[in-house]
CSV table of C-alpha atoms in Angstrom, one decimal:
chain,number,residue,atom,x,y,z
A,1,UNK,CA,-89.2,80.7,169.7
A,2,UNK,CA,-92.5,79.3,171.5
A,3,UNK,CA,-93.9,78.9,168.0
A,4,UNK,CA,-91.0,76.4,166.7
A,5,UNK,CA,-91.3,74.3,170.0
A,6,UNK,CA,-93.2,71.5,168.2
A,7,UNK,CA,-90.0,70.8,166.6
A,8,UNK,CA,-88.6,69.2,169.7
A,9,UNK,CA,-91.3,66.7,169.3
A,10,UNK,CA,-90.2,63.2,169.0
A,11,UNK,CA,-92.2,62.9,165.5
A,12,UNK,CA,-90.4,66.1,164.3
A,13,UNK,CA,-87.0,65.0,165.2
A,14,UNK,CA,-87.1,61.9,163.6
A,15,UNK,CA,-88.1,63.3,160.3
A,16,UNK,CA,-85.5,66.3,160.5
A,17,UNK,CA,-83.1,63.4,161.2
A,18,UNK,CA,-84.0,61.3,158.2
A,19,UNK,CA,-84.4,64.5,156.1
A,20,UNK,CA,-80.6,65.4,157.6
A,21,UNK,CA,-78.6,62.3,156.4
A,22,UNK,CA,-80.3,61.6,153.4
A,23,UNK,CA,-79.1,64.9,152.1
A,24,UNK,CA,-75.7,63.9,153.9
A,25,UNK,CA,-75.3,60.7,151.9
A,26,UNK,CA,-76.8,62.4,148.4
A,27,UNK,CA,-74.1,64.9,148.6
A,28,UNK,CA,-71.0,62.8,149.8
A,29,UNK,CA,-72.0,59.2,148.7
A,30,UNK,CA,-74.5,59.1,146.2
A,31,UNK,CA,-73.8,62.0,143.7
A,32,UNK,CA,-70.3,61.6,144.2
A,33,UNK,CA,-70.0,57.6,143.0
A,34,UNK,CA,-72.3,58.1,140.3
A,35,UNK,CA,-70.7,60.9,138.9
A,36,UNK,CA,-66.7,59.5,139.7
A,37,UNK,CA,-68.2,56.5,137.6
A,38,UNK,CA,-69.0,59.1,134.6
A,39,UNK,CA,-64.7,60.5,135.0
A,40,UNK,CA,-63.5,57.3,135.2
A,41,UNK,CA,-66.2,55.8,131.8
A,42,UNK,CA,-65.2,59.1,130.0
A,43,UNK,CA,-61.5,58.8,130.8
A,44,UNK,CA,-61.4,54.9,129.3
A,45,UNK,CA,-63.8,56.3,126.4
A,46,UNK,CA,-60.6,58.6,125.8
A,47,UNK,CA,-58.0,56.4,125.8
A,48,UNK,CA,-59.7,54.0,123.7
A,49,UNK,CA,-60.2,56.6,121.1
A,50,UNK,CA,-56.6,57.2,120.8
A,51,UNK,CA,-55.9,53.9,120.8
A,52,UNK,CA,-57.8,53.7,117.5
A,53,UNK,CA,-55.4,55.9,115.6
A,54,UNK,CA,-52.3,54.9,117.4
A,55,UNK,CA,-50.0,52.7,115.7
A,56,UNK,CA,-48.8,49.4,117.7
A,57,UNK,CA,-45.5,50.5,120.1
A,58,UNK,CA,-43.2,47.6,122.0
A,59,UNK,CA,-44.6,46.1,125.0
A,60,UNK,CA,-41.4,46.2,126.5
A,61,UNK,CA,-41.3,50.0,126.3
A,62,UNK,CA,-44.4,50.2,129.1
A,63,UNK,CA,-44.1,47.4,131.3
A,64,UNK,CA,-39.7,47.8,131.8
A,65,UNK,CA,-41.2,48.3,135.5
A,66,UNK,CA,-42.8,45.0,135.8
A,67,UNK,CA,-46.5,46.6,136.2
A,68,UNK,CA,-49.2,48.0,133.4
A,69,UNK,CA,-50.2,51.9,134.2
A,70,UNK,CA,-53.8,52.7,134.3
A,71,UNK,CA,-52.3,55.9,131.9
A,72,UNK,CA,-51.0,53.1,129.6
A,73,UNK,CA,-54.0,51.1,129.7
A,74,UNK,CA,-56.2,50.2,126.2
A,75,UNK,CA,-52.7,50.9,124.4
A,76,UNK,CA,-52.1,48.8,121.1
A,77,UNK,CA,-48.7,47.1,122.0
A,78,UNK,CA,-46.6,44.5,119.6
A,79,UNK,CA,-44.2,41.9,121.7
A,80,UNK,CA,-42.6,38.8,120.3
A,81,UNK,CA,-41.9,35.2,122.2
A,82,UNK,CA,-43.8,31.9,123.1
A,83,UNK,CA,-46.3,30.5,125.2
A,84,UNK,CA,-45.5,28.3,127.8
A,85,UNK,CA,-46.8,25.0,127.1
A,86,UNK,CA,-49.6,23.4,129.1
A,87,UNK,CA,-50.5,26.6,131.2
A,88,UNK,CA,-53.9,27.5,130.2
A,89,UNK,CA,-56.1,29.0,132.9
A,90,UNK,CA,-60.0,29.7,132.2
A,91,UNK,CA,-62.1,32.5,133.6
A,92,UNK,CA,-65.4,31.8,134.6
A,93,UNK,CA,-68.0,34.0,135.2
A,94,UNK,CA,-67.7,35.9,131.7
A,95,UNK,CA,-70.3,36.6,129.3
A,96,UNK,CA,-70.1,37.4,125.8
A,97,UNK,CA,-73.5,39.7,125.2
A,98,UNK,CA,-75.9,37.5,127.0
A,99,UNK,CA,-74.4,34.2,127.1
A,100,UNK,CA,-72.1,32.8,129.6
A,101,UNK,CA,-68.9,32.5,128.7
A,102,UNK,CA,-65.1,31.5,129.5
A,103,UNK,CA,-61.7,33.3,128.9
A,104,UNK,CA,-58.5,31.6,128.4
A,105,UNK,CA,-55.2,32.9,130.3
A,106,UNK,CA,-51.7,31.7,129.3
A,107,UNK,CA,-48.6,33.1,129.9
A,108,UNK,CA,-46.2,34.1,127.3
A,109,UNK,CA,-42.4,34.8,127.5
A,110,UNK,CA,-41.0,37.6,125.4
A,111,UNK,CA,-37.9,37.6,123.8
A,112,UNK,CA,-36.9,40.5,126.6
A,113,UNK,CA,-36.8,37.3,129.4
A,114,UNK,CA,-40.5,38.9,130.8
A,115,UNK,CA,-43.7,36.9,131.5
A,116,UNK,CA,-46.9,38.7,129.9
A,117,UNK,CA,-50.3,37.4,131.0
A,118,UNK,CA,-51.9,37.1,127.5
A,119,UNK,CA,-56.0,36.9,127.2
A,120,UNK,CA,-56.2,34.6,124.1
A,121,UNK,CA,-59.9,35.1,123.9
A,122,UNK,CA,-62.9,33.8,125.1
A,123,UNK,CA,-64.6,30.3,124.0
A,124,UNK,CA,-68.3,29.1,124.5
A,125,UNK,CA,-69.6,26.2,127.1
A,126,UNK,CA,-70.8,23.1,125.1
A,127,UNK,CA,-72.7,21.3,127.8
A,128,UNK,CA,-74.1,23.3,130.8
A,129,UNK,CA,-71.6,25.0,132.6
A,130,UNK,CA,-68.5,22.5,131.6
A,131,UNK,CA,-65.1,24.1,130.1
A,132,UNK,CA,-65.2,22.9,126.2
A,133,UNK,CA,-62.4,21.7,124.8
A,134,UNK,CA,-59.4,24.6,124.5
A,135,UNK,CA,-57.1,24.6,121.2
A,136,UNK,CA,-53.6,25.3,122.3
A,137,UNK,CA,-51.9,27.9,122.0
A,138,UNK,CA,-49.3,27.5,119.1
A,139,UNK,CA,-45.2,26.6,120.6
A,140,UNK,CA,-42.3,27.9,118.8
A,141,UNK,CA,-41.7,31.7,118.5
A,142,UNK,CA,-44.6,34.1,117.6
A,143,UNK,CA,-44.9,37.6,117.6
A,144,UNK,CA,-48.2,39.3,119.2
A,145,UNK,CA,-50.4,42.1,118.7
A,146,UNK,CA,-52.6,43.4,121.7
A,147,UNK,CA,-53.8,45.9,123.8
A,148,UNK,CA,-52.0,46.1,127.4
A,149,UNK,CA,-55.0,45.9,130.5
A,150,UNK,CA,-54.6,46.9,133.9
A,151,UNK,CA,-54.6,43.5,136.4
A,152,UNK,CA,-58.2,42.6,137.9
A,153,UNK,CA,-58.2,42.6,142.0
A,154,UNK,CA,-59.4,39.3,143.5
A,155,UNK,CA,-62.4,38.4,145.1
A,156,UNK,CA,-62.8,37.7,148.5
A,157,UNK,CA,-63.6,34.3,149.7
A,158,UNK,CA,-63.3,33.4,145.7
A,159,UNK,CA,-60.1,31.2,145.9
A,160,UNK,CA,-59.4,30.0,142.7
A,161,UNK,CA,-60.9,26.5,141.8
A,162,UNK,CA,-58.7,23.4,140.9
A,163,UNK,CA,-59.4,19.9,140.4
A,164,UNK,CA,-60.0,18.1,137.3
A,165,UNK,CA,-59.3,19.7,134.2
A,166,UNK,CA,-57.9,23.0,133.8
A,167,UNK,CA,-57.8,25.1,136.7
A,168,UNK,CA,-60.3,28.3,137.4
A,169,UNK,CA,-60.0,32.0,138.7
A,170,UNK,CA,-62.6,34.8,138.7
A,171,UNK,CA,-60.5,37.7,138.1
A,172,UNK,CA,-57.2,38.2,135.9
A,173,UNK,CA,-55.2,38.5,138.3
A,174,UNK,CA,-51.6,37.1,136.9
A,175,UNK,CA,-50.3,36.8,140.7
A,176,UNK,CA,-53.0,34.4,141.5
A,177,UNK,CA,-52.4,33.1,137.8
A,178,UNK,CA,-48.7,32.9,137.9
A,179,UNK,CA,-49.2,30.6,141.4
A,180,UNK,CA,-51.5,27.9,139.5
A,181,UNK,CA,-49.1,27.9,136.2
A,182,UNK,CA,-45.8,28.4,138.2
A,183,UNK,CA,-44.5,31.3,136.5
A,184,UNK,CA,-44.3,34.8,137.5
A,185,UNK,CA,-45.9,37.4,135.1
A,186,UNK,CA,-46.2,41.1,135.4
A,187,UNK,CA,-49.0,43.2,137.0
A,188,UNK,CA,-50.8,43.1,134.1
A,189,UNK,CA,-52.2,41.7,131.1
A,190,UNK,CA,-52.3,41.3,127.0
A,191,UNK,CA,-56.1,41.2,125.4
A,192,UNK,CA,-55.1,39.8,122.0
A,193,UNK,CA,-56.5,41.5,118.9
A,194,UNK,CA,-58.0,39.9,116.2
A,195,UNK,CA,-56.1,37.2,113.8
A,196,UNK,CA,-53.3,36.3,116.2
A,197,UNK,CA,-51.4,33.4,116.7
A,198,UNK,CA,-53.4,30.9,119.7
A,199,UNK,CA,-56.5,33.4,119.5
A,200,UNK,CA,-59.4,32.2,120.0
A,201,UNK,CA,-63.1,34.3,120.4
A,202,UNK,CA,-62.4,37.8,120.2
A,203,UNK,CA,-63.3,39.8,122.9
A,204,UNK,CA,-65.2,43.2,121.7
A,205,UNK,CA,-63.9,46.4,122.7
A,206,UNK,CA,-66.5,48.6,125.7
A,207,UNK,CA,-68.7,50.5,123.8
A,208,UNK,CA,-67.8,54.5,123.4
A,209,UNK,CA,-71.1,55.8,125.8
A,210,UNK,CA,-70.6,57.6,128.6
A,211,UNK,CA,-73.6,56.1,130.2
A,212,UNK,CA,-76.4,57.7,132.5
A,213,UNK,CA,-73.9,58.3,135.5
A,214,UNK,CA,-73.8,61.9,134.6
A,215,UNK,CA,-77.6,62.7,135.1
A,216,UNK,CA,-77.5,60.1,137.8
A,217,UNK,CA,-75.6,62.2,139.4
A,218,UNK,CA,-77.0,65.3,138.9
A,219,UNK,CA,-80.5,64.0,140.0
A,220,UNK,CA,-78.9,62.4,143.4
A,221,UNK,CA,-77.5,66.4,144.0
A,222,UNK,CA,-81.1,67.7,143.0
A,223,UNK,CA,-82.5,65.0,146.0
A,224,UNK,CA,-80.1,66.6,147.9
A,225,UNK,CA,-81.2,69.7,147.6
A,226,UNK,CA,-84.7,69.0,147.4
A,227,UNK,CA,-84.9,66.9,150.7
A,228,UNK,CA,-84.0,70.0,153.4
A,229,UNK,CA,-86.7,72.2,151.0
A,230,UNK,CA,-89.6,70.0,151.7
A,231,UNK,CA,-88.8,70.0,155.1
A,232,UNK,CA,-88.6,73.7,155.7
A,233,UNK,CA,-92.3,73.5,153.5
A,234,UNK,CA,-93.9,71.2,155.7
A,235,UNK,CA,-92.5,73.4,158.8
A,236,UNK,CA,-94.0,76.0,157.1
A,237,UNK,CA,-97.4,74.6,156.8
A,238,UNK,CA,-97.3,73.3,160.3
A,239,UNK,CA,-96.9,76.8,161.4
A,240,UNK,CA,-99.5,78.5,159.4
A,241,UNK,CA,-102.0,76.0,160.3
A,242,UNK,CA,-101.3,76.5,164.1
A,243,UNK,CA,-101.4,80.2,164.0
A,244,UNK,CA,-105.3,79.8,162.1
A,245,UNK,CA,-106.2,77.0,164.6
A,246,UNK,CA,-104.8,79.8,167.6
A,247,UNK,CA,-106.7,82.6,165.2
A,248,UNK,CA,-110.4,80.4,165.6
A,249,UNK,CA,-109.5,80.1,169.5
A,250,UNK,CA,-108.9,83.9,169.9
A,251,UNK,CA,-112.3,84.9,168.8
A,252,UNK,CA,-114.0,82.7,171.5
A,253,UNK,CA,-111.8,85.3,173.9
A,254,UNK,CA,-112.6,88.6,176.2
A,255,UNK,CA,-110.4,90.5,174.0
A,256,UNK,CA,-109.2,92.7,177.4
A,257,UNK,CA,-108.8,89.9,179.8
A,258,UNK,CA,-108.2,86.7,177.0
A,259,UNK,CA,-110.7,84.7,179.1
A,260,UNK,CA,-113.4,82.7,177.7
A,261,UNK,CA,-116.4,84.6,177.5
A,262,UNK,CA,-118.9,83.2,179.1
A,263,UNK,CA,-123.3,83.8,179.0
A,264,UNK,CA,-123.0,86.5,181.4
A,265,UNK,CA,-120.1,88.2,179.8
A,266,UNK,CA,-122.1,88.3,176.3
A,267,UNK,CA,-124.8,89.7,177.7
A,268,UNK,CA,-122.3,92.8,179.2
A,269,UNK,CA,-120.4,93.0,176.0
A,270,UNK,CA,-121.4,95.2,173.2
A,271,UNK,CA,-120.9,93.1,170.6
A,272,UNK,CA,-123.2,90.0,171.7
A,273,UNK,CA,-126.1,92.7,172.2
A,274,UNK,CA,-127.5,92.3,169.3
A,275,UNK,CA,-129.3,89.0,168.5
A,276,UNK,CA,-128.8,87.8,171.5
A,277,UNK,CA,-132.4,87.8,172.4
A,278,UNK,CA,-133.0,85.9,169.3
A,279,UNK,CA,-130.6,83.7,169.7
A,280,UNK,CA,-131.4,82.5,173.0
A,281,UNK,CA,-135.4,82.9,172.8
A,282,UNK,CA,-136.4,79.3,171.1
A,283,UNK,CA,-138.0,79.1,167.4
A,284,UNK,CA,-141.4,79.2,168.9
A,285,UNK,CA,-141.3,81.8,170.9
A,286,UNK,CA,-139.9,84.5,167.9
A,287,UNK,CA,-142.7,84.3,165.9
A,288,UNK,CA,-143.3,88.2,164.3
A,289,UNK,CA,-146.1,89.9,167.1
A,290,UNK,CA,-149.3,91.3,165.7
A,291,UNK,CA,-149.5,94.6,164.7
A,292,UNK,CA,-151.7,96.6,167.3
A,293,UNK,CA,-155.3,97.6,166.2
A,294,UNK,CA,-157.1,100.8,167.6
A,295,UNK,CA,-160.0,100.6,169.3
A,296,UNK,CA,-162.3,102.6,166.6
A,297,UNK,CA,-161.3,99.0,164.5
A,298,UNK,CA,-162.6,96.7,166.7
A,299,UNK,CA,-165.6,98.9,167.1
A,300,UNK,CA,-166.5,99.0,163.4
A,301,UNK,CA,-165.6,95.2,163.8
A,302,UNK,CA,-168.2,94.0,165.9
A,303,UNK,CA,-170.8,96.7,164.9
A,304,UNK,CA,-170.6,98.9,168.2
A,305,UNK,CA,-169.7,102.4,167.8
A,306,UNK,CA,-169.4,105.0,170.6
């Protein structure tokens, strides 16, 4: 346990706290939004498919209960009736590819006595940010193809805006609709289809791409996973590299007593015997000693013989 006690260092317990909840929020917020986004783009990919192939049913057959089920959502829907007059609501904030854009709401009656929200379409802003000019919405009965749309929740602190000319709202929300137009339409919504009576832009299906939430996902469970591993490396190294630093200080050590050894001590132990000498005596003083020379040599040397 002694060698783990650097972990209950300050430093140490930081970083196993950051490692700790980033692999906390990859595993229960990040991974799991991203790939909740892929289900829920996959499920609306599905139900628009169908859609395609399905022929139109009565709009009075889904929303009897006054409220448009996400199930029943994207569904091709025919109703019959006719707009109220003079109850157009625009949505701002919209875009149409790149370009800002507005949507026009107005409520429609069916011949069953309900109000439908009906999204006639979407028309472009002449000068800046102004509403253009809106065509009206034809009076007189009419009969309406669409696709039914779950309601939009509001925004909050985005009231919606009134004043001169025709009033505004962020969302589609038909209660906050049905307060400015003083009617009372479902929970719920028509998106008008193509060549309808009061239509105006069209507004383009979502595209059929499930999008990058899936690998988003997956890579947000591989940081996860990958967050706790780099830690445990990095705990590793820090261990290794204190048992070498511990190895280099052992060698300096009396291996019976694990005291410093000292001069005296080297000079006692077997191992510092040899080389001592020549690693104490200074350069000058180890220079290789002459060989010895008899004394018959230095006789012939000088010339005197015995």
């Amino acid at each position: 346990m002694r060698r783990l006690s650097f972990l209950l260092r300050p430093g140490w317990l930081a970083l196993m706290a950051v490692v700790l909840l980033f692999a906390y929020l990859c595993f229960s917020v990040l991974a799991p939004w991203q790939l909740g986004k892929n289900s829920s783009t996959s499920a609306r990919n599905e139900q628009i498919s169908r859609s395609f192939d399905a022929d139109p049913v009565d709009a009075a057959t889904l929303i009897g209960d006054g409220v448009v089920s996400g199930d029943d959502e994207w569904r091709r829907v025919g109703t019959s009736g006719t707009y109220v007059p003079d109850s157009d609501v625009v949505v701002r904030l919209r875009s149409v590819g790149d370009t800002p854009a507005f949507e026009v709401l107005t409520p429609f009656r069916t011949d069953e006595g309900a109000t439908l929200m009906v999204n006639r379409g979407y028309v472009l802003p002449t000068q800046g940010v102004e509403v253009p000019e809106i065509t009206a919405a034809p009076s007189g009965p009419v009969s309406l193809d669409g696709r039914l749309r779950v309601a939009e929740p509001p925004v909050d602190g985005k009231p919606p805006v009134t004043g001169p000319g025709l009033p505004q709202v962020y969302t589609i929300t038909p209660g906050q609709v049905g307060e400015l137009t003083g009617t009372r339409p479902i929970d719920g919504y028509l998106q008008l289809a193509e060549d309808q009576p009061g239509g105006l832009g069209v507004i383009a299906l979502p595209q059929l791409d499930a999008g990058p939430y899936l690998s988003y996902g997956l890579q947000w469970l591989a940081f996860g996973l990958m967050a706790p591993l780099g830690l445990a490396y990095f705990v590793r190294a820090e261990i290794k590299e204190r048992r070498r630093v511990r190895g280099e200080k052992d060698e300096t050590l009396d291996p019976a007593s694990d005291e410093p050894v000292g001069p005296a001590d080297r000079e006692a132990t077997p191992e510092y015997d040899d080389g001592l000498d020549a690693l104490l005596t200074p350069r000058r003083k180890r220079r290789k000693a002459a060989p010895a020379v008899s004394d018959d040599r230095l006789a012939d040397r000088y010339g005197r013989r015995r």
